[in-house]
């Protein structure tokens, strides 16, 4: 049973554009929702995270929007740059995390 | 080192063989996690330790998989009678304490290929 569904599978955005990745979860007990960024051959690295008591969190060019009633959350990358090209994973959980399948983002100049 | 260290970085073995994968967490981190990442998939939880004890091993797929952390620092993931389906990148992560902040520090992984 896939508990965290992520879309799209891949995304191509022009430099300067907005990248949007969506996730949906099923388990209402989840209380922590991080996004991880992974470059080829590297381990995932925490990008930004949110708790369900807030609807939005912004850190620099990265924003998480969270909709508790819909059990959905999304990552927005403003002013996308070629260096943002990577695979992004949403995750949800508490002490252990359930990850989505990932979104491969390509930012073209 | 400053980060989570995993060895070997690559391991090729034959079906039926025994494999050990090692994880050296960030110094002082008490919580340690193992995840498995198959090609094109997100990391899948296997087990986590708080100190020396396994706090949750519900993600281990079957009894061929076992992990230890005898002194509360380095951990070893052991796979017996390997199968081709075990081929994946095995990721280790650590955090300063057992926490629900989700801030895991991952290593670069050990890529296991079972022929």
Tab-separated table of C-alpha atoms in Angstrom:
chain	number	residue	atom	x	y	z
A	1	UNK	CA	0.000	0.000	0.000
A	2	UNK	CA	1.524	3.261	-1.139
A	3	UNK	CA	0.876	5.757	1.606
A	4	UNK	CA	2.463	8.792	-0.055
A	5	UNK	CA	1.631	9.549	-3.675
A	6	UNK	CA	3.826	12.045	-5.522
A	7	UNK	CA	3.347	13.755	-8.869
A	8	UNK	CA	4.519	14.463	-11.460
A	9	UNK	CA	7.119	11.774	-12.051
A	10	UNK	CA	9.213	14.207	-14.055
A	11	UNK	CA	9.159	17.930	-14.648
A	12	UNK	CA	10.927	20.235	-17.075
A	13	UNK	CA	10.985	23.929	-16.221
A	14	UNK	CA	12.719	26.857	-17.833
A	15	UNK	CA	15.216	28.848	-15.834
A	16	UNK	CA	13.409	31.469	-13.801
A	17	UNK	CA	10.144	29.561	-13.809
A	18	UNK	CA	8.181	28.005	-10.961
A	19	UNK	CA	8.474	24.278	-10.242
A	20	UNK	CA	5.531	22.664	-8.453
A	21	UNK	CA	5.503	19.129	-7.051
A	22	UNK	CA	2.520	17.616	-5.294
A	23	UNK	CA	2.066	14.917	-2.705
A	24	UNK	CA	-0.877	13.233	-1.054
A	25	UNK	CA	-0.856	11.056	2.027
A	26	UNK	CA	-3.331	8.682	3.619
A	27	UNK	CA	-2.313	8.218	7.229
A	28	UNK	CA	-3.788	10.956	9.417
A	29	UNK	CA	-1.321	10.049	12.172
A	30	UNK	CA	1.542	11.508	10.158
A	31	UNK	CA	2.777	14.659	11.827
A	32	UNK	CA	5.852	15.659	9.895
A	33	UNK	CA	6.196	16.408	6.197
A	34	UNK	CA	9.712	17.004	4.837
A	35	UNK	CA	10.996	17.399	1.312
A	36	UNK	CA	14.327	15.878	0.365
A	37	UNK	CA	16.568	16.696	-2.577
A	38	UNK	CA	18.778	14.026	-4.122
A	39	UNK	CA	21.542	14.399	-6.693
A	40	UNK	CA	22.800	11.379	-8.660
A	41	UNK	CA	25.087	9.177	-6.591
A	42	UNK	CA	24.327	11.052	-3.387
A	43	UNK	CA	22.047	10.456	-0.456
A	44	UNK	CA	18.905	12.534	0.032
A	45	UNK	CA	19.354	15.860	1.817
A	46	UNK	CA	16.667	17.692	3.763
A	47	UNK	CA	15.411	20.736	1.877
A	48	UNK	CA	12.477	22.045	3.886
A	49	UNK	CA	9.846	20.584	6.204
A	50	UNK	CA	6.473	21.461	7.703
A	51	UNK	CA	4.209	20.360	10.525
A	52	UNK	CA	0.432	20.065	10.130
A	53	UNK	CA	-0.325	23.006	12.419
A	54	UNK	CA	0.751	25.511	9.751
A	55	UNK	CA	-0.483	25.870	6.173
A	56	UNK	CA	2.635	27.307	4.593
A	57	UNK	CA	6.353	27.557	5.198
A	58	UNK	CA	8.836	29.510	3.136
A	59	UNK	CA	12.611	29.275	3.106
A	60	UNK	CA	14.288	31.351	0.428
A	61	UNK	CA	13.032	30.183	-2.977
A	62	UNK	CA	11.355	27.090	-1.520
A	63	UNK	CA	7.808	27.031	-0.159
A	64	UNK	CA	5.712	24.197	1.224
A	65	UNK	CA	1.938	24.528	1.090
A	66	UNK	CA	-0.011	22.166	3.329
A	67	UNK	CA	-3.714	21.285	3.210
A	68	UNK	CA	-4.571	19.125	6.194
A	69	UNK	CA	-8.213	18.520	5.279
A	70	UNK	CA	-7.278	17.338	1.794
A	71	UNK	CA	-4.237	15.442	3.086
A	72	UNK	CA	-2.077	17.091	0.457
A	73	UNK	CA	1.083	19.149	0.433
A	74	UNK	CA	3.208	20.662	-2.269
A	75	UNK	CA	6.646	22.102	-2.916
A	76	UNK	CA	7.049	25.291	-4.910
A	77	UNK	CA	10.462	26.318	-6.197
A	78	UNK	CA	10.486	29.934	-7.287
A	79	UNK	CA	12.971	31.307	-9.830
A	80	UNK	CA	14.114	27.780	-10.662
A	81	UNK	CA	17.805	27.442	-11.531
A	82	UNK	CA	19.769	24.787	-13.442
A	83	UNK	CA	21.442	23.885	-10.134
A	84	UNK	CA	18.021	22.852	-8.817
A	85	UNK	CA	17.997	19.965	-11.302
A	86	UNK	CA	17.705	16.909	-9.074
A	87	UNK	CA	15.197	14.363	-7.831
A	88	UNK	CA	12.830	15.592	-5.139
A	89	UNK	CA	11.099	13.348	-2.653
A	90	UNK	CA	8.247	14.219	-0.378
A	91	UNK	CA	7.957	12.236	2.809
A	92	UNK	CA	5.540	11.900	5.669
A	93	UNK	CA	5.594	10.255	9.028
A	94	UNK	CA	6.870	10.654	12.505
A	95	UNK	CA	9.846	8.687	13.807
A	96	UNK	CA	10.034	6.809	10.536
A	97	UNK	CA	9.341	8.388	7.191
A	98	UNK	CA	7.397	7.101	4.203
A	99	UNK	CA	8.737	8.564	0.980
A	100	UNK	CA	7.045	9.292	-2.318
A	101	UNK	CA	8.458	7.842	-5.528
A	102	UNK	CA	10.214	11.059	-6.447
A	103	UNK	CA	10.065	13.762	-9.101
A	104	UNK	CA	12.960	14.286	-11.454
A	105	UNK	CA	13.255	18.016	-12.052
A	106	UNK	CA	15.194	19.389	-14.987
A	107	UNK	CA	15.677	23.145	-15.204
A	108	UNK	CA	16.744	24.194	-18.671
A	109	UNK	CA	18.581	27.451	-19.388
B	1	UNK	CA	34.510	12.471	8.905
B	2	UNK	CA	31.797	15.072	9.054
B	3	UNK	CA	29.026	13.049	7.447
B	4	UNK	CA	27.521	9.586	7.531
B	5	UNK	CA	29.982	7.111	6.077
B	6	UNK	CA	28.897	3.894	4.380
B	7	UNK	CA	31.050	1.046	3.166
B	8	UNK	CA	31.368	-0.494	0.720
B	9	UNK	CA	30.071	2.030	-1.774
B	10	UNK	CA	29.522	-0.788	-4.259
B	11	UNK	CA	29.098	-4.499	-3.695
B	12	UNK	CA	28.545	-7.137	-6.370
B	13	UNK	CA	27.705	-10.604	-5.158
B	14	UNK	CA	26.212	-13.833	-6.378
B	15	UNK	CA	22.787	-15.117	-5.527
B	16	UNK	CA	22.837	-17.036	-2.260
B	17	UNK	CA	25.852	-15.271	-0.776
B	18	UNK	CA	26.033	-13.402	2.529
B	19	UNK	CA	26.591	-9.645	2.575
B	20	UNK	CA	27.420	-7.090	5.259
B	21	UNK	CA	26.975	-3.356	4.805
B	22	UNK	CA	28.481	-0.937	7.300
B	23	UNK	CA	27.323	2.471	8.464
B	24	UNK	CA	29.334	4.943	10.524
B	25	UNK	CA	26.970	7.712	11.703
B	26	UNK	CA	27.772	11.309	12.503
B	27	UNK	CA	29.599	11.465	15.816
B	28	UNK	CA	27.214	11.966	18.697
B	29	UNK	CA	24.089	10.982	16.789
B	30	UNK	CA	22.134	8.491	18.848
B	31	UNK	CA	19.481	7.546	16.295
B	32	UNK	CA	20.404	5.501	13.234
B	33	UNK	CA	18.204	4.432	10.358
B	34	UNK	CA	18.479	2.052	7.419
B	35	UNK	CA	16.518	2.618	4.227
B	36	UNK	CA	16.535	0.802	0.911
B	37	UNK	CA	16.167	2.606	-2.400
B	38	UNK	CA	15.366	0.655	-5.531
B	39	UNK	CA	15.916	2.154	-8.967
B	40	UNK	CA	13.432	4.931	-9.656
B	41	UNK	CA	11.835	4.684	-6.234
B	42	UNK	CA	11.928	6.620	-3.003
B	43	UNK	CA	13.750	5.322	0.055
B	44	UNK	CA	11.909	2.545	1.854
B	45	UNK	CA	12.230	2.266	5.632
B	46	UNK	CA	13.907	-0.861	6.997
B	47	UNK	CA	14.873	-0.338	10.638
B	48	UNK	CA	15.941	2.272	13.139
B	49	UNK	CA	18.002	2.207	16.290
B	50	UNK	CA	17.995	4.383	19.345
B	51	UNK	CA	21.342	3.665	20.949
B	52	UNK	CA	22.090	-0.046	20.766
B	53	UNK	CA	18.529	-1.295	20.524
B	54	UNK	CA	16.348	-1.623	17.463
B	55	UNK	CA	13.401	0.664	18.183
B	56	UNK	CA	11.475	-0.410	15.108
B	57	UNK	CA	12.407	-3.189	12.681
B	58	UNK	CA	9.015	-3.424	11.014
B	59	UNK	CA	10.444	-2.542	7.594
B	60	UNK	CA	12.813	-5.500	7.327
B	61	UNK	CA	11.346	-7.542	4.438
B	62	UNK	CA	12.041	-10.999	5.872
B	63	UNK	CA	14.284	-12.913	8.240
B	64	UNK	CA	17.184	-12.875	5.781
B	65	UNK	CA	17.757	-9.270	6.815
B	66	UNK	CA	19.255	-8.375	10.162
B	67	UNK	CA	20.945	-5.286	11.575
B	68	UNK	CA	23.031	-4.649	14.664
B	69	UNK	CA	24.503	-1.691	16.457
B	70	UNK	CA	26.387	-3.277	19.358
B	71	UNK	CA	28.065	-0.192	20.800
B	72	UNK	CA	25.518	2.422	19.857
B	73	UNK	CA	27.603	3.889	17.057
B	74	UNK	CA	28.541	1.862	13.955
B	75	UNK	CA	25.806	-0.323	12.525
B	76	UNK	CA	25.964	-3.317	10.212
B	77	UNK	CA	23.149	-4.479	7.961
B	78	UNK	CA	23.446	-8.190	7.252
B	79	UNK	CA	21.726	-9.981	4.391
B	80	UNK	CA	21.767	-13.768	4.209
B	81	UNK	CA	21.155	-15.902	1.122
B	82	UNK	CA	20.957	-12.867	-1.132
B	83	UNK	CA	18.409	-12.815	-3.941
B	84	UNK	CA	18.369	-10.787	-7.156
B	85	UNK	CA	15.476	-8.760	-5.748
B	86	UNK	CA	17.742	-7.506	-2.971
B	87	UNK	CA	19.629	-5.393	-5.511
B	88	UNK	CA	19.232	-1.762	-4.466
B	89	UNK	CA	21.024	1.124	-2.819
B	90	UNK	CA	21.039	0.722	0.937
B	91	UNK	CA	20.997	4.091	2.656
B	92	UNK	CA	21.969	4.790	6.218
B	93	UNK	CA	20.927	7.947	8.049
B	94	UNK	CA	21.496	9.332	11.501
B	95	UNK	CA	19.997	12.064	13.631
B	96	UNK	CA	21.048	13.663	16.903
B	97	UNK	CA	18.295	11.891	18.795
B	98	UNK	CA	15.207	9.853	18.184
B	99	UNK	CA	12.985	12.615	16.992
B	100	UNK	CA	9.921	13.245	14.907
B	101	UNK	CA	11.459	16.279	13.242
B	102	UNK	CA	12.358	14.124	10.273
B	103	UNK	CA	15.805	15.696	9.963
B	104	UNK	CA	17.774	12.699	8.834
B	105	UNK	CA	21.345	12.987	7.605
B	106	UNK	CA	21.875	10.393	4.897
B	107	UNK	CA	25.053	8.770	3.703
B	108	UNK	CA	25.742	8.192	0.020
B	109	UNK	CA	24.595	4.614	0.238
B	110	UNK	CA	25.927	1.158	-0.544
B	111	UNK	CA	24.884	-0.075	-3.970
B	112	UNK	CA	24.257	-3.820	-3.824
B	113	UNK	CA	24.038	-5.850	-7.012
B	114	UNK	CA	23.072	-9.500	-6.769
B	115	UNK	CA	23.860	-11.477	-9.915
